[in-house]
Coordinates of C-alpha atoms and ligand atoms in Angstrom, one line a residue:
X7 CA 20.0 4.5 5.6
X8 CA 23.0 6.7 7.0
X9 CA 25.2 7.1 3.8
X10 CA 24.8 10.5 1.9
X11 CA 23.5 12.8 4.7
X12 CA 25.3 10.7 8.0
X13 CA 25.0 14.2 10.1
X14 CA 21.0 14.4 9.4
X15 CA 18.9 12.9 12.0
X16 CA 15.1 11.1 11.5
X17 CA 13.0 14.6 11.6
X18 CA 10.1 13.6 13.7
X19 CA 7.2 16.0 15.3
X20 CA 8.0 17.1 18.1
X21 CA 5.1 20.0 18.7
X22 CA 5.2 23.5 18.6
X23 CA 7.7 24.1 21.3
X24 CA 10.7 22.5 19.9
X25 CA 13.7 24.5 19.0
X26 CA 15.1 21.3 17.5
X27 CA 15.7 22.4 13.6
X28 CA 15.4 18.7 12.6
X29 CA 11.9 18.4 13.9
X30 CA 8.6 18.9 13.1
X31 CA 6.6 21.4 15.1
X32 CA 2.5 21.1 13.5
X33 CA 3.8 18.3 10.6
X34 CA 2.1 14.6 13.1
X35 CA 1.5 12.3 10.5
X36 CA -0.4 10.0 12.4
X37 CA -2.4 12.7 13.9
X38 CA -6.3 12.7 12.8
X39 CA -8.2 15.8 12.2
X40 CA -11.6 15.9 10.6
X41 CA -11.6 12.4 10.6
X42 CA -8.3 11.7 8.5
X43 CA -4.7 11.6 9.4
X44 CA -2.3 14.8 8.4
X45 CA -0.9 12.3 6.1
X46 CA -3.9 11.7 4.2
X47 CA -4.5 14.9 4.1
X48 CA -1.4 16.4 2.5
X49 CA 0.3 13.3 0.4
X50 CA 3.8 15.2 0.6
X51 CA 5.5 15.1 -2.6
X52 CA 9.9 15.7 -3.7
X53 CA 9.9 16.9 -6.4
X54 CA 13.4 15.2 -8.0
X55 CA 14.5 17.7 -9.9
X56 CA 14.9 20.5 -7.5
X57 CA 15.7 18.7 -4.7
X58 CA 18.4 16.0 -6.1
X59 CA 19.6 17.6 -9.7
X60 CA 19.7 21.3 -9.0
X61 CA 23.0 22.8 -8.8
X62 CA 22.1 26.1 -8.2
X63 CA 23.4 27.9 -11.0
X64 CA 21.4 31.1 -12.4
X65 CA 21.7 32.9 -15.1
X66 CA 24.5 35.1 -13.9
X67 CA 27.1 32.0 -11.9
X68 CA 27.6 28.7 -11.8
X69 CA 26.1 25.8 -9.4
X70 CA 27.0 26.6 -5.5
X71 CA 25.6 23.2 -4.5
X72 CA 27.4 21.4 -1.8
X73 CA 26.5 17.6 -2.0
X74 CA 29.7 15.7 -1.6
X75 CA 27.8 12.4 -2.0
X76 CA 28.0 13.1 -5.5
X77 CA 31.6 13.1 -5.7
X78 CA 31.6 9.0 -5.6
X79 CA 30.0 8.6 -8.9
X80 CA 32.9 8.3 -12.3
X81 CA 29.9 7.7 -14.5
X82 CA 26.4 9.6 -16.0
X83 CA 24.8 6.7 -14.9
X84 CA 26.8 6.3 -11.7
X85 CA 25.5 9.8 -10.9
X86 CA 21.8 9.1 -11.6
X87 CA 22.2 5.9 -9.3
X88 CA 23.7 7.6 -6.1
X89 CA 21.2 10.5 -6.9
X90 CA 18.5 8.5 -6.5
X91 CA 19.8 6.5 -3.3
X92 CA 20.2 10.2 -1.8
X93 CA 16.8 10.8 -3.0
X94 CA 15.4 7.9 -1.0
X95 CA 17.5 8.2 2.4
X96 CA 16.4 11.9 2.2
X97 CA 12.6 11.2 1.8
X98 CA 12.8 8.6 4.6
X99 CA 14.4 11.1 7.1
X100 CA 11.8 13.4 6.5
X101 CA 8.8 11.1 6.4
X102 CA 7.4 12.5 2.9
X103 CA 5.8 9.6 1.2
X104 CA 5.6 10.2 -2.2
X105 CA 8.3 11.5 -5.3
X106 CA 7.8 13.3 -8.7
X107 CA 10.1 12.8 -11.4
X108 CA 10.9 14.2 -15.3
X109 CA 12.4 11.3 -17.4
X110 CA 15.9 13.2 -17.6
X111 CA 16.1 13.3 -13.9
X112 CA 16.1 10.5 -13.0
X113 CA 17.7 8.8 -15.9
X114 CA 20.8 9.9 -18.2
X115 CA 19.6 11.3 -21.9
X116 CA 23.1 9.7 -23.5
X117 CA 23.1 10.4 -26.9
X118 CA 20.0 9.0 -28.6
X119 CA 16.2 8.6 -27.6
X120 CA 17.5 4.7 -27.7
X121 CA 20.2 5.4 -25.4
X122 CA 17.7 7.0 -22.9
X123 CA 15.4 4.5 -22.6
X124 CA 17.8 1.8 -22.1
X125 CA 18.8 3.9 -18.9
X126 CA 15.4 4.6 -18.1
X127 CA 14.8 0.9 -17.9
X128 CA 17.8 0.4 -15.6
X129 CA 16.9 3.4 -13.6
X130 CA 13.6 2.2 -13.4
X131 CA 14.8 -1.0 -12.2
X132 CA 16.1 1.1 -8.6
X133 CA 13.6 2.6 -8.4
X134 CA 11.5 -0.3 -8.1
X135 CA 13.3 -1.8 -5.4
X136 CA 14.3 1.0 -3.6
X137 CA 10.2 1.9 -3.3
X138 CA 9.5 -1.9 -2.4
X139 CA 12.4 -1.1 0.2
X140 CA 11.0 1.9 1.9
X141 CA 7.3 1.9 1.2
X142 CA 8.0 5.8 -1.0
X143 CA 5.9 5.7 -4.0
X144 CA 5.2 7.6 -7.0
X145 CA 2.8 10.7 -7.2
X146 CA 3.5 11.7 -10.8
X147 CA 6.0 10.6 -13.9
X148 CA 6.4 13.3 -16.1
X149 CA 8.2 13.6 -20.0
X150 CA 10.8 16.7 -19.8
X151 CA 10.2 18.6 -23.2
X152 CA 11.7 21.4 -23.1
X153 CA 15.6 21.7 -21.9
X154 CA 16.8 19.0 -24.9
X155 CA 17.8 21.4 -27.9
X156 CA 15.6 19.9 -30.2
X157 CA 12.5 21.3 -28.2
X158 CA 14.0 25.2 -29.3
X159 CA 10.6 25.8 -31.3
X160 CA 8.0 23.3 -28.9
X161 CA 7.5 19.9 -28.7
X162 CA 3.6 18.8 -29.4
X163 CA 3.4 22.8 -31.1
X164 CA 7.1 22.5 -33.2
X165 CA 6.6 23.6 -36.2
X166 CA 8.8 20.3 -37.2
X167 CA 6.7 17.2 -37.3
X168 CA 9.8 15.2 -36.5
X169 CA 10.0 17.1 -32.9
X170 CA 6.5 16.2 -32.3
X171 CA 7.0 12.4 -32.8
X172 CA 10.4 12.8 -30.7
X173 CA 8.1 14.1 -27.9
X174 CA 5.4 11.4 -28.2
X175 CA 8.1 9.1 -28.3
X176 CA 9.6 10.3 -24.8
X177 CA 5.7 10.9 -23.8
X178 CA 5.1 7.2 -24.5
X179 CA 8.4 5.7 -22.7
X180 CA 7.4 8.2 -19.2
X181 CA 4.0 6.9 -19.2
X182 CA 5.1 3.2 -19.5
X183 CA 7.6 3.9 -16.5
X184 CA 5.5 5.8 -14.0
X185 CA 2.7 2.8 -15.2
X186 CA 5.3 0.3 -14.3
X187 CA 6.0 2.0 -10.9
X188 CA 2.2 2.7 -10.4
X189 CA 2.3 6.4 -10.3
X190 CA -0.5 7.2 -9.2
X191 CA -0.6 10.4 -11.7
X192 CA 0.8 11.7 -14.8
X193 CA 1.3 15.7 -15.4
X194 CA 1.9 17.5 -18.6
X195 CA 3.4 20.9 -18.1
X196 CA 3.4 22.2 -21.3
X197 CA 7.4 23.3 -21.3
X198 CA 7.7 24.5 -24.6
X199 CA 4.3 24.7 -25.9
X200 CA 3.9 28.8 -26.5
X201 CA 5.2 31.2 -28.7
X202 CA 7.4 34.0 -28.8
X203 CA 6.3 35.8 -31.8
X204 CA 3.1 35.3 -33.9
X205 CA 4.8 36.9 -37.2
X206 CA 6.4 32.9 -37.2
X207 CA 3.9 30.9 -35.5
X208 CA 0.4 29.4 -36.9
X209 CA -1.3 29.8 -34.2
X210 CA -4.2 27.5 -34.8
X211 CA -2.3 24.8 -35.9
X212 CA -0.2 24.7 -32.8
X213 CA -3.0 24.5 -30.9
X214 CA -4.5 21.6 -32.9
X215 CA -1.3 19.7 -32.8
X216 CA -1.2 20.3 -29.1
X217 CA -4.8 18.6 -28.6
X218 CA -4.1 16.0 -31.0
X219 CA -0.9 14.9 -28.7
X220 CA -2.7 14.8 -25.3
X221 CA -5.2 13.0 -27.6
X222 CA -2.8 10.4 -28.7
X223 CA -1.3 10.6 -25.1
X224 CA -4.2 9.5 -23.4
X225 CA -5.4 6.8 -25.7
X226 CA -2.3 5.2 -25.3
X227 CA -2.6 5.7 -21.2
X228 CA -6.1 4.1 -21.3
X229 CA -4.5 1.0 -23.7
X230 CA -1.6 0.7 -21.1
X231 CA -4.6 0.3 -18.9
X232 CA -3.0 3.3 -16.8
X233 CA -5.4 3.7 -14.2
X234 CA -3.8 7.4 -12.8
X235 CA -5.0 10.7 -13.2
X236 CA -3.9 12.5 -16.4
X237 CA -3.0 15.9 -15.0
X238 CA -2.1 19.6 -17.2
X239 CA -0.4 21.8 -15.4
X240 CA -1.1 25.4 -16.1
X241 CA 1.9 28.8 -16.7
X242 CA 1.2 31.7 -18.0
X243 CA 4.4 32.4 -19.3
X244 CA 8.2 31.3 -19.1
X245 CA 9.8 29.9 -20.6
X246 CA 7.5 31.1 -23.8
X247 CA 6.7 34.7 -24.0
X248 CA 2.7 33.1 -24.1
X249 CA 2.3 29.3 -22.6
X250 CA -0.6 28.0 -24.5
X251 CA -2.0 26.2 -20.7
X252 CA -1.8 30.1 -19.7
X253 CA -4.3 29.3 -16.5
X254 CA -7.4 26.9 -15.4
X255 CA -9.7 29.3 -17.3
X256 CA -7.7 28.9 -20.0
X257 CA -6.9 25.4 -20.2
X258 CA -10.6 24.6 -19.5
X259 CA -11.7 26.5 -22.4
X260 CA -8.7 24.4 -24.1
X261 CA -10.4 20.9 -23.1
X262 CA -13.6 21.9 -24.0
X263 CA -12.9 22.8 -27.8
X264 CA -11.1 19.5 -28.3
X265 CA -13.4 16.8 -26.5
X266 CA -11.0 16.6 -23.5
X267 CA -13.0 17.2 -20.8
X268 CA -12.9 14.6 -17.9
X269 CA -10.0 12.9 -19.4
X270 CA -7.9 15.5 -17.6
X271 CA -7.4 17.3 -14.2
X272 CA -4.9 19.8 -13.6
X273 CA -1.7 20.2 -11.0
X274 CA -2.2 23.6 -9.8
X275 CA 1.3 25.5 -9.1
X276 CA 1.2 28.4 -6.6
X277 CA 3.7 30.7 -8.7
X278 CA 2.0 29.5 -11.7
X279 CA -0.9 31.4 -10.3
X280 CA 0.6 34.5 -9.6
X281 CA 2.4 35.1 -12.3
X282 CA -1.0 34.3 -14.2
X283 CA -2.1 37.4 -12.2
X284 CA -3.8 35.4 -10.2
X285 CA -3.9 34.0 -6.8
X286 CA -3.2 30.6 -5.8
X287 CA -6.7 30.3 -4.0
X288 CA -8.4 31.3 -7.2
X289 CA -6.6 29.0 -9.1
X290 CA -7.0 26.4 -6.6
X291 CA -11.1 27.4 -6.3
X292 CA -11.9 27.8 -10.0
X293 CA -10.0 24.3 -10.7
X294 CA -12.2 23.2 -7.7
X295 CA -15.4 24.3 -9.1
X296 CA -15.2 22.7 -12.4
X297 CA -13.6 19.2 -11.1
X298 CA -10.6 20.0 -12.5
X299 CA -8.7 20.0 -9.0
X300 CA -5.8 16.9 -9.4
X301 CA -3.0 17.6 -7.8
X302 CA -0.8 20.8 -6.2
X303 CA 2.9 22.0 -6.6
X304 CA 3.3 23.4 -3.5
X305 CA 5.8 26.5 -3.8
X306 CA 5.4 30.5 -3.6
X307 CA 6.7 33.1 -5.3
X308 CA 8.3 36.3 -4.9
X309 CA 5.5 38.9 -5.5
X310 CA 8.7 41.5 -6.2
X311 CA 9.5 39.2 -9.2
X312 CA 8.5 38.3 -12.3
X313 CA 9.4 35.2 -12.8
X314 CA 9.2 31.3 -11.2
X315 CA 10.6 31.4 -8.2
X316 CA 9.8 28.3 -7.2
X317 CA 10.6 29.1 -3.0
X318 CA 9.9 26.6 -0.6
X319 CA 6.3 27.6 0.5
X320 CA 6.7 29.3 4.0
X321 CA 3.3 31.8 3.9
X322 CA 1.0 30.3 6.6
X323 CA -1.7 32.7 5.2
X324 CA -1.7 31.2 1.6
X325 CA -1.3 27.7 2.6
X326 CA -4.3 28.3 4.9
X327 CA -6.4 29.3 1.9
X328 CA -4.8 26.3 0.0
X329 CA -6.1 23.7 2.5
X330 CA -9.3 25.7 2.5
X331 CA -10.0 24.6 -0.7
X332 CA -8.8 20.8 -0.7
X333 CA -10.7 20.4 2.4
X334 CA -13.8 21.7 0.7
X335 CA -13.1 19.0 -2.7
X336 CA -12.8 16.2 0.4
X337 CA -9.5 15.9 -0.3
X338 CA -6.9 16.4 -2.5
X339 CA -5.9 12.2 -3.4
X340 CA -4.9 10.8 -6.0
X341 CA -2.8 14.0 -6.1
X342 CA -1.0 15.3 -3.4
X343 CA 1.6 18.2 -2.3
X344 CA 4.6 18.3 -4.6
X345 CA 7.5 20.5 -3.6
X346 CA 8.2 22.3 -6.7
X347 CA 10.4 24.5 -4.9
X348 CA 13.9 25.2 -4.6
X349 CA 16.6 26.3 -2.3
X350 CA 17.7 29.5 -2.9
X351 CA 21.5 29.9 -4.5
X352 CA 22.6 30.9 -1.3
X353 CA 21.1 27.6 0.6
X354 CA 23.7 25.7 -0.6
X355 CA 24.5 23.3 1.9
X356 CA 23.2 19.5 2.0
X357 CA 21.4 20.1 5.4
X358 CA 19.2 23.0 3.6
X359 CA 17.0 20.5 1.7
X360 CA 16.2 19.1 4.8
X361 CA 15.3 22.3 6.3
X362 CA 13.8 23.2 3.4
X363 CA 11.4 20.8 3.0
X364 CA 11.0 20.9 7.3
X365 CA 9.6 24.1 6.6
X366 CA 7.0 23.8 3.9
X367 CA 6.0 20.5 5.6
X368 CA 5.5 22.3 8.7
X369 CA 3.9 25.7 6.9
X370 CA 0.7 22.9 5.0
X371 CA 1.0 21.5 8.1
X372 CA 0.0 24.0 10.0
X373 CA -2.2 25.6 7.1
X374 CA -3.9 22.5 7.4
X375 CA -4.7 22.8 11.3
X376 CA -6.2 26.4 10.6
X377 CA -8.3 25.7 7.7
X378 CA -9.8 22.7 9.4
X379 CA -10.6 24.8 12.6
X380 CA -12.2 27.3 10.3
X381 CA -14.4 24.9 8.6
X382 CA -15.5 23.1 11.8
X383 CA -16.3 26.7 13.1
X384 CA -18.0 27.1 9.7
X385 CA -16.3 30.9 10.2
X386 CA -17.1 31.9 7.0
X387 CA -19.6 29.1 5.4
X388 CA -22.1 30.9 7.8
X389 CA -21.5 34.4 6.7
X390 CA -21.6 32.8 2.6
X391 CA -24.2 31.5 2.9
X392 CA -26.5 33.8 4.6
X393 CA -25.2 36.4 1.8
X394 CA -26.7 34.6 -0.8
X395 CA -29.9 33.8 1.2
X396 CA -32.1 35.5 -1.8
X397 CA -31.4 33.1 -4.2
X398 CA -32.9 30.6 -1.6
X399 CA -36.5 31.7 -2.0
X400 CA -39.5 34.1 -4.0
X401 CA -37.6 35.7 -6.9
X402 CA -33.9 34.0 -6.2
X403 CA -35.4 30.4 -6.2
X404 CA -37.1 30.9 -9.6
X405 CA -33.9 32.3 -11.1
X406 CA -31.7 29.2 -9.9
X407 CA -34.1 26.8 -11.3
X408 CA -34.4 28.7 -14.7
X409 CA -38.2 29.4 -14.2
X410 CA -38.0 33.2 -14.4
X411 CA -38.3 34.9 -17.5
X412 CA -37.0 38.5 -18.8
X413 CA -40.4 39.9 -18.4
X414 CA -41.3 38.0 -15.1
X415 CA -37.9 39.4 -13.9
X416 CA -39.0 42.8 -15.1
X417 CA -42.3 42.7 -13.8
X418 CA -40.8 42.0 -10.2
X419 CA -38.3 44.7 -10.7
X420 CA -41.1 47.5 -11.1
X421 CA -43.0 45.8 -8.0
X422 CA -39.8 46.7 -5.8
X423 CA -39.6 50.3 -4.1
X424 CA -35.9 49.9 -3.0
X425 CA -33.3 47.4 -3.4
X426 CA -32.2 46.5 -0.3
X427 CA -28.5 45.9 0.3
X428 CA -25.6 44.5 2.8
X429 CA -22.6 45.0 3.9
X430 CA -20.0 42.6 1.9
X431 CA -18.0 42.9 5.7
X432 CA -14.5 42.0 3.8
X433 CA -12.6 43.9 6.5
X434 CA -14.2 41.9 9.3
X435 CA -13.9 38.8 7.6
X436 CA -10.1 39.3 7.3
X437 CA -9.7 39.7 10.8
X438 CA -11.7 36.9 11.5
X439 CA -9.3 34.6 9.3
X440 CA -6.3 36.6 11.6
X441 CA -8.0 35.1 14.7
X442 CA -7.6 31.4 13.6
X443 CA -3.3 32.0 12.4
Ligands
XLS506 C1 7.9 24.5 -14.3 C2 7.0 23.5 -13.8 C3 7.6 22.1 -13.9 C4 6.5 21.1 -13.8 C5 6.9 19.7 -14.2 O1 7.7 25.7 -14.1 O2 6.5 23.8 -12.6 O3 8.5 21.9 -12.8 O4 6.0 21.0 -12.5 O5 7.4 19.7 -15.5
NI507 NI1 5.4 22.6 -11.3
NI508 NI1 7.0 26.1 -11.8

């Protein structure tokens, strides 16, 4: 496997001293810590379409992308094939064991929904073998609904009913193709499913017809016998002025109204949570807490913009506090660590995806090492814990089991003289987390 990146070596760890780009310093997949291997632990995901149909254009120039490779193919479907071949040799160089796709990536749209799934089939085809080949396999199949123009208004929230069954049909032909190559998830990020004005949009029916297609989406998963995890993926906003899955909070609320509760987990995206206003560890933590934690696309923003970003993730401190939080679930499988991240316009060169992804391997890996440390330390369960240490007994018992009353809480207030209070330490507790980077 030397044919579309012959000057790239097998990147392999070589521990925190190397100065060899095309090595890994903290990313040992066979390594064990807290009883599981680094592979386990972080499932590495590429995502497709950054990494293999990106041509870095923006909205100001045109693609910069070097990848001569691509010059070989005379065909749509010659291009998809020696995409995908890259895709593989590139995975296998870095060690990442897993790939995400969108049906348009991976497969040419040609002119009709008929037209695409007859590629999809043959594409599918190569990608079966090429997975039986190297041992890759799939974390997540998704449907793309929103760059086809039909999608202008929505898919599942159109306002044309003929949109919504285009959608379900493209829905139905992903799910039968990541089913075929046993994904081992499904995501819906809700592309187009927003508004940008509400003097156009009925509001409550575009919310119905959304729940009525996840509906419809995972009875026919369950009559595939699709045995994956069913995963929404939360945005606040882009490319809609309002995405209806704005965050966790939201989309829980979402799953709750319609019945859909424990038929779905979510895929957590780190600039999905910032631009949310919120931050990835309280997306991460508040999917957590309600078993809602599927799956991660592991990128970062750029807290000077407002918009997604997507960057390689590089900040040790936030993928610290990611790995936090998956090793406090037990893990983060069936879901794993998608790159949803792209090289910036200027990274145009083949070798940056390689160096790209070196990095953000390396940055979880290393996130990883740290938050285990902390936990085996139990740095800050301790301090937690004992913070809470009211709840644990007299007054704070009878609360958490729901014996207390208004007027037995109010007859205990008037008993007290003083409240008495501690410090919340949030300066200390920083440093402490500094003392473990
Ligand atoms: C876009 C989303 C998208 C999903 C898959 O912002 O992150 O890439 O992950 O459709
Ligand atoms: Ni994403
Ligand atoms: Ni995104």
């Amino acid at each position: 496997m030397d044919r579309f990146f012959p000057d790239i070596p097998y990147v392999r760890y070589e521990g925190p001293d190397s100065r060899n780009p095309y090595a890994f310093r903290y990313y040992n997949p066979d390594e064990v810590i807290l009883g599981k291997t680094m592979k386990e632990h972080l499932r590495f995901s590429m995502a497709y379409w950054h990494t293999l149909c990106a041509t870095g254009t923006d909205p100001f120039g045109r693609g910069t992308a070097v990848r001569p490779y691509e010059a070989e193919a005379k065909t749509p479907l010659e291009l998809a094939e020696i995409r995908m071949r890259a895709g593989f040799e590139l995975m296998k160089k870095l060690q990442i064991p897993y790939f995400c796709f969108h049906d348009c990536d991976i497969a040419p749209e040609g002119s009709s929904l008929t037209e695409f799934a007859k590629n999809l089939d043959i594409m599918a085809d190569l990608a079966e073998e090429l997975m039986a080949e190297t041992g890759i396999k799939l974390l997540w199949g998704t449907a793309n609904l929103f760059s086809h123009p039909r999608y202008v208004h929505g898919a599942a929230t159109s306002c044309s009913a003929d949109v919504f069954a285009c959608a379900a049909a493209q829905v139905k032909k992903a799910l039968d193709i990541t089913h075929r190559l046993k994904g081992e998830n499904y995501v819906f990020w809700g592309g187009r499913e927003g508004y940008e004005t509400l003097l156009n949009t009925d509001l409550a029916l575009e919310l119905d017809n959304l729940a009525r297609f996840l509906t419809l989406a995972a009875d026919y998963a369950d009559k595939i016998g699709f045995t994956g995890q069913l995963l929404i993926e939360p945005k606040p906003k882009e490319p809609t002025k309002h995405q209806y899955d704005f965050d966790v909070a939201g989309v829980l609320g979402f799953l709750r109204k319609y019945g859909l509760e424990g038929r779905f987990k979510l895929n957590i995206e780190a600039n999905h949570a910032t631009l949310a206003g919120h931050t990835f560890q309280h997306e991460l933590a508040m999917a957590r807490i309600n078993n809602l934690l599927g799956s991660i696309d592991a990128n970062q923003g750029d807290l000077l913009l407002g918009w997604d970003t997507d960057h390689f993730p590089t900040n040790l401190y936030e993928t610290t506090l990611c790995m936090l939080e998956v090793l406090k679930q037990g893990g983060i499988a069936p879901g794993g660590l998608n790159f949803d991240a792209k090289v910036r316009r200027g990274s145009f060169a083949p070798e940056d995806l390689f160096l790209a992804h070196i990095a953000g391997m390396d940055s979880f890996a290393r996130g990883l090492r740290i938050a285990a440390r902390i936990i085996e330390d139990k740095a800050l369960d301790e301090f937690v814990d004992r913070r809470y240490r009211s709840y644990q007994s007299g007054i704070g018992a009878a609360i958490v089991k729901g014996e207390a009353t208004l007027e037995s809480l109010a007859a205990y207030a008037y008993t007290l003289d003083e409240v008495k209070l501690e410090s919340g330490r949030q300066e200390y507790l920083e440093t402490l987390i500094n003392l473990y980077l």
